Amino acid sequence: MKSASNKEVTLLRKLSRRKYRDKDQLFLVEGERAVEQVLTNGLVEVVSVFVNEEKAGSFQASAISVLLAGEIFEEVADTDNPQGILALCRMPEEIQAEKLANESGIIVATDAIQDPGNMGTIIRTSAWFGVKALLAGKGSVDVYHPKVVRSTAGATGSVPIIQNELEDIFTSLEKTGWEILLLDGGEGSQNLVDIHPANKTVLVVGNEGNGIHEKLLNSGRKKVRIERAGEEKAVESLNAAVAVSIALYEVNGARS
């Protein structure tokens, strides 16, 4: 293994901030299992694998392995107790809405989902159900935030991504037959199990605290709810990632 250069160390420090991730189109994957998965599945390009030099004997060396001084590794790692390995990866190119025109299936859209754990779980669940794309709307956490990447458990890159204003994307998709379903339990919503989803269905989940933005709710698009089975006073609402998981299960089953 070679030792990290000053240029590489500077880059790793910068990638904790979104503007540099966006500028360089690079992100980090941390942890032995997650790094192993991105190397195995080949869905994202792994540029280098950085190993804490104090733990180098714990990991198998390769042509792209780079040694990083222990104190520097601790600095650039995002976890409190880093395992000693992280991968520098190139972001996959974003899919264009026009490319989805001739596709069918399910798309998931997030309206200002801010919790990295929720976003990572949504990406991981979307991959499980074969979702065609994830639309990360304005106000949503960066899908390449270190905590999001860690929460995907190695699934980063498995679902095509668009990060943009949702209304603009929806308008484009609807012209090609995609139906928008807004996950909302408010007045006028229909029970999700009573819906006969289209071959092209977009599931929209809203912000953890405020739900889907009023502008989208008042768009005339179909609102659907996950019917409550327990006492109303016990729980006010579902976790956003859990709601997406249930909705994907229902819609996927109904389409099948």
XYZ file of C-alpha atoms in Angstrom:
256
model
C 0.000 0.000 0.000
C 1.113 3.540 -0.657
C 0.656 6.396 1.808
C -1.904 9.126 1.173
C -0.617 12.303 -0.443
C -1.330 15.771 0.908
C -3.696 16.300 -2.031
C -5.682 13.186 -1.119
C -5.876 14.186 2.544
C -7.143 17.640 1.591
C -9.797 16.089 -0.645
C -11.008 13.752 2.086
C -11.375 16.665 4.494
C -13.365 18.685 1.945
C -15.829 15.896 1.171
C -17.560 16.329 4.521
C -19.266 19.343 2.888
C -21.903 19.006 0.187
C -20.614 21.790 -2.030
C -17.345 19.933 -2.499
C -19.075 16.604 -3.029
C -21.167 18.232 -5.739
C -18.202 20.038 -7.256
C -15.955 16.973 -7.442
C -18.781 14.438 -7.899
C -17.179 12.277 -5.218
C -18.401 10.839 -1.925
C -17.203 8.538 0.858
C -18.396 5.117 1.966
C -17.283 4.168 5.469
C -17.133 0.823 7.245
C -15.852 -2.634 6.325
C -19.169 -4.162 5.268
C -20.313 -1.130 3.270
C -16.969 -0.846 1.447
C -17.027 -4.560 0.690
C -20.523 -4.255 -0.765
C -19.742 -1.323 -3.058
C -16.646 -3.159 -4.291
C -18.649 -6.324 -4.883
C -21.769 -4.908 -6.522
C -19.852 -2.592 -8.860
C -22.686 -0.058 -9.041
C -20.426 2.895 -8.287
C -16.840 3.512 -9.324
C -14.463 3.110 -6.371
C -11.515 5.456 -6.893
C -9.488 4.546 -3.788
C -9.838 2.636 -0.544
C -8.267 4.375 2.461
C -7.142 2.298 5.423
C -6.072 3.481 8.859
C -2.389 2.533 8.924
C -2.783 1.362 12.529
C -5.344 -1.239 11.381
C -3.922 -2.045 7.956
C -3.337 -5.695 8.838
C -7.076 -6.205 9.286
C -7.901 -5.532 5.637
C -6.869 -7.134 2.367
C -4.659 -4.855 0.295
C -5.379 -4.067 -3.346
C -4.052 -1.845 -6.114
C -6.325 1.010 -5.015
C -5.540 0.765 -1.283
C -4.027 3.828 0.394
C -2.652 4.143 3.930
C -3.903 7.002 6.061
C -2.317 8.116 9.333
C -4.450 7.199 12.331
C -5.122 10.746 13.520
C -6.098 11.866 10.005
C -8.407 8.884 9.555
C -10.157 9.781 12.815
C -10.551 13.345 11.530
C -12.092 12.504 8.130
C -14.250 9.594 9.348
C -17.903 10.389 10.066
C -18.420 7.809 12.827
C -17.479 8.064 16.503
C -15.708 4.687 16.432
C -14.466 4.221 12.853
C -13.595 0.707 11.722
C -10.517 1.934 9.873
C -11.603 1.699 6.228
C -13.410 3.998 3.813
C -13.855 4.156 0.051
C -13.641 7.227 -2.155
C -16.346 6.788 -4.806
C -17.514 8.621 -7.897
C -21.181 9.666 -8.003
C -23.216 7.893 -10.676
C -24.586 10.231 -13.329
C -28.102 11.412 -12.470
C -30.896 9.949 -14.584
C -32.920 12.430 -16.655
C -36.710 12.587 -16.351
C -36.945 12.200 -20.131
C -35.242 8.807 -19.862
C -38.068 7.585 -17.606
C -40.694 8.384 -20.248
C -40.713 4.876 -21.707
C -40.186 3.109 -18.376
C -42.896 1.597 -16.179
C -42.908 0.573 -12.544
C -42.588 2.626 -9.358
C -40.720 5.849 -8.631
C -40.246 7.189 -5.086
C -40.150 10.942 -4.479
C -39.083 12.620 -1.226
C -40.429 16.072 -0.419
C -37.966 17.654 2.024
C -36.955 14.451 3.830
C -34.243 15.783 6.117
C -33.214 12.877 8.344
C -30.205 11.009 6.871
C -31.308 7.734 8.443
C -34.735 8.002 6.844
C -33.278 8.841 3.437
C -30.801 5.976 3.593
C -33.532 3.523 4.562
C -35.762 4.799 1.755
C -32.961 4.231 -0.770
C -32.260 0.749 0.590
C -35.959 -0.209 0.552
C -36.385 1.250 -2.932
C -33.549 -0.955 -4.152
C -35.234 -4.020 -2.607
C -38.482 -3.318 -4.475
C -36.811 -2.520 -7.781
C -37.805 1.149 -7.843
C -36.993 2.817 -11.162
C -35.712 6.091 -9.671
C -35.596 8.183 -6.527
C -36.557 11.844 -6.854
C -34.969 13.788 -3.989
C -36.920 17.041 -3.933
C -35.830 20.453 -2.754
C -35.095 20.496 0.974
C -34.214 16.803 1.095
C -30.910 15.762 2.634
C -28.101 15.108 0.164
C -28.300 11.440 -0.867
C -24.472 11.313 -0.672
C -24.280 12.675 2.871
C -22.055 10.258 4.865
C -24.894 9.312 7.229
C -27.248 8.641 4.310
C -24.650 6.486 2.572
C -24.061 4.544 5.784
C -27.814 4.007 6.275
C -28.176 2.496 2.809
C -25.983 -0.392 4.012
C -24.114 -0.530 0.709
C -27.136 0.141 -1.538
C -25.889 3.549 -2.702
C -25.877 3.579 -6.499
C -28.494 0.837 -6.825
C -31.336 3.274 -7.586
C -31.021 6.061 -10.195
C -31.294 9.510 -8.599
C -32.655 12.917 -9.562
C -32.108 15.791 -7.114
C -34.276 18.713 -8.236
C -37.547 20.614 -7.775
C -40.331 18.015 -7.615
C -43.023 20.032 -9.394
C -40.852 20.407 -12.483
C -40.101 16.671 -12.557
C -43.743 15.694 -11.933
C -44.949 17.854 -14.805
C -42.504 16.145 -17.142
C -43.408 12.637 -15.907
C -47.157 13.174 -16.076
C -46.894 14.035 -19.758
C -45.637 10.493 -20.339
C -48.288 8.687 -18.284
C -46.849 8.604 -14.781
C -49.493 8.875 -12.005
C -48.532 10.767 -8.835
C -49.739 9.336 -5.485
C -49.251 11.609 -2.473
C -48.869 9.776 0.850
C -51.112 11.876 3.088
C -53.663 10.968 5.733
C -55.601 14.209 5.526
C -59.077 15.002 4.281
C -59.908 13.618 0.859
C -57.301 10.849 0.932
C -58.128 7.297 -0.169
C -57.085 4.077 1.526
C -53.988 2.837 -0.280
C -55.283 -0.747 -0.389
C -58.322 0.426 -2.377
C -56.175 2.002 -5.079
C -55.516 0.253 -8.381
C -52.087 1.713 -9.159
C -51.088 2.555 -12.690
C -48.250 0.795 -14.482
C -46.356 4.048 -13.963
C -46.710 5.127 -10.334
C -44.843 7.795 -8.384
C -45.104 7.526 -4.575
C -44.462 10.815 -2.773
C -43.532 11.017 0.920
C -43.293 14.305 2.778
C -41.193 15.974 5.440
C -40.931 14.178 8.799
C -42.637 17.009 10.701
C -44.758 18.857 8.154
C -45.700 16.222 5.610
C -46.035 16.971 1.906
C -45.830 20.643 0.948
C -49.164 22.412 0.616
C -48.406 23.314 -3.001
C -48.216 19.640 -3.945
C -51.232 18.675 -1.826
C -53.358 21.290 -3.591
C -52.248 20.212 -7.047
C -55.310 18.025 -7.667
C -53.191 14.866 -7.618
C -54.443 11.734 -5.835
C -53.873 11.568 -2.073
C -53.568 8.135 -0.462
C -53.260 7.021 3.150
C -52.020 3.977 5.031
C -55.017 2.995 7.131
C -54.521 3.032 10.872
C -55.185 -0.220 12.727
C -54.371 0.865 16.286
C -55.712 3.537 18.620
C -55.550 7.046 17.170
C -54.271 8.531 20.422
C -51.325 6.110 20.573
C -49.371 7.287 17.509
C -49.855 10.455 15.509
C -48.155 9.292 12.302
C -45.785 6.762 10.773
C -42.065 7.287 10.386
C -41.420 8.499 6.825
C -39.174 5.577 5.869
C -41.624 3.061 7.351
C -44.482 4.668 5.407
C -42.531 4.313 2.154
C -41.768 0.670 2.950
C -45.443 -0.161 3.556
C -46.572 1.773 0.494
C -44.019 0.053 -1.747
C -45.152 -3.336 -0.475
C -48.807 -2.510 -1.151
C -48.309 -0.925 -4.569
C -45.848 -3.566 -5.712
C -48.315 -6.305 -4.693
C -51.256 -4.576 -6.345
C -49.353 -4.149 -9.603
C -48.297 -7.810 -9.570
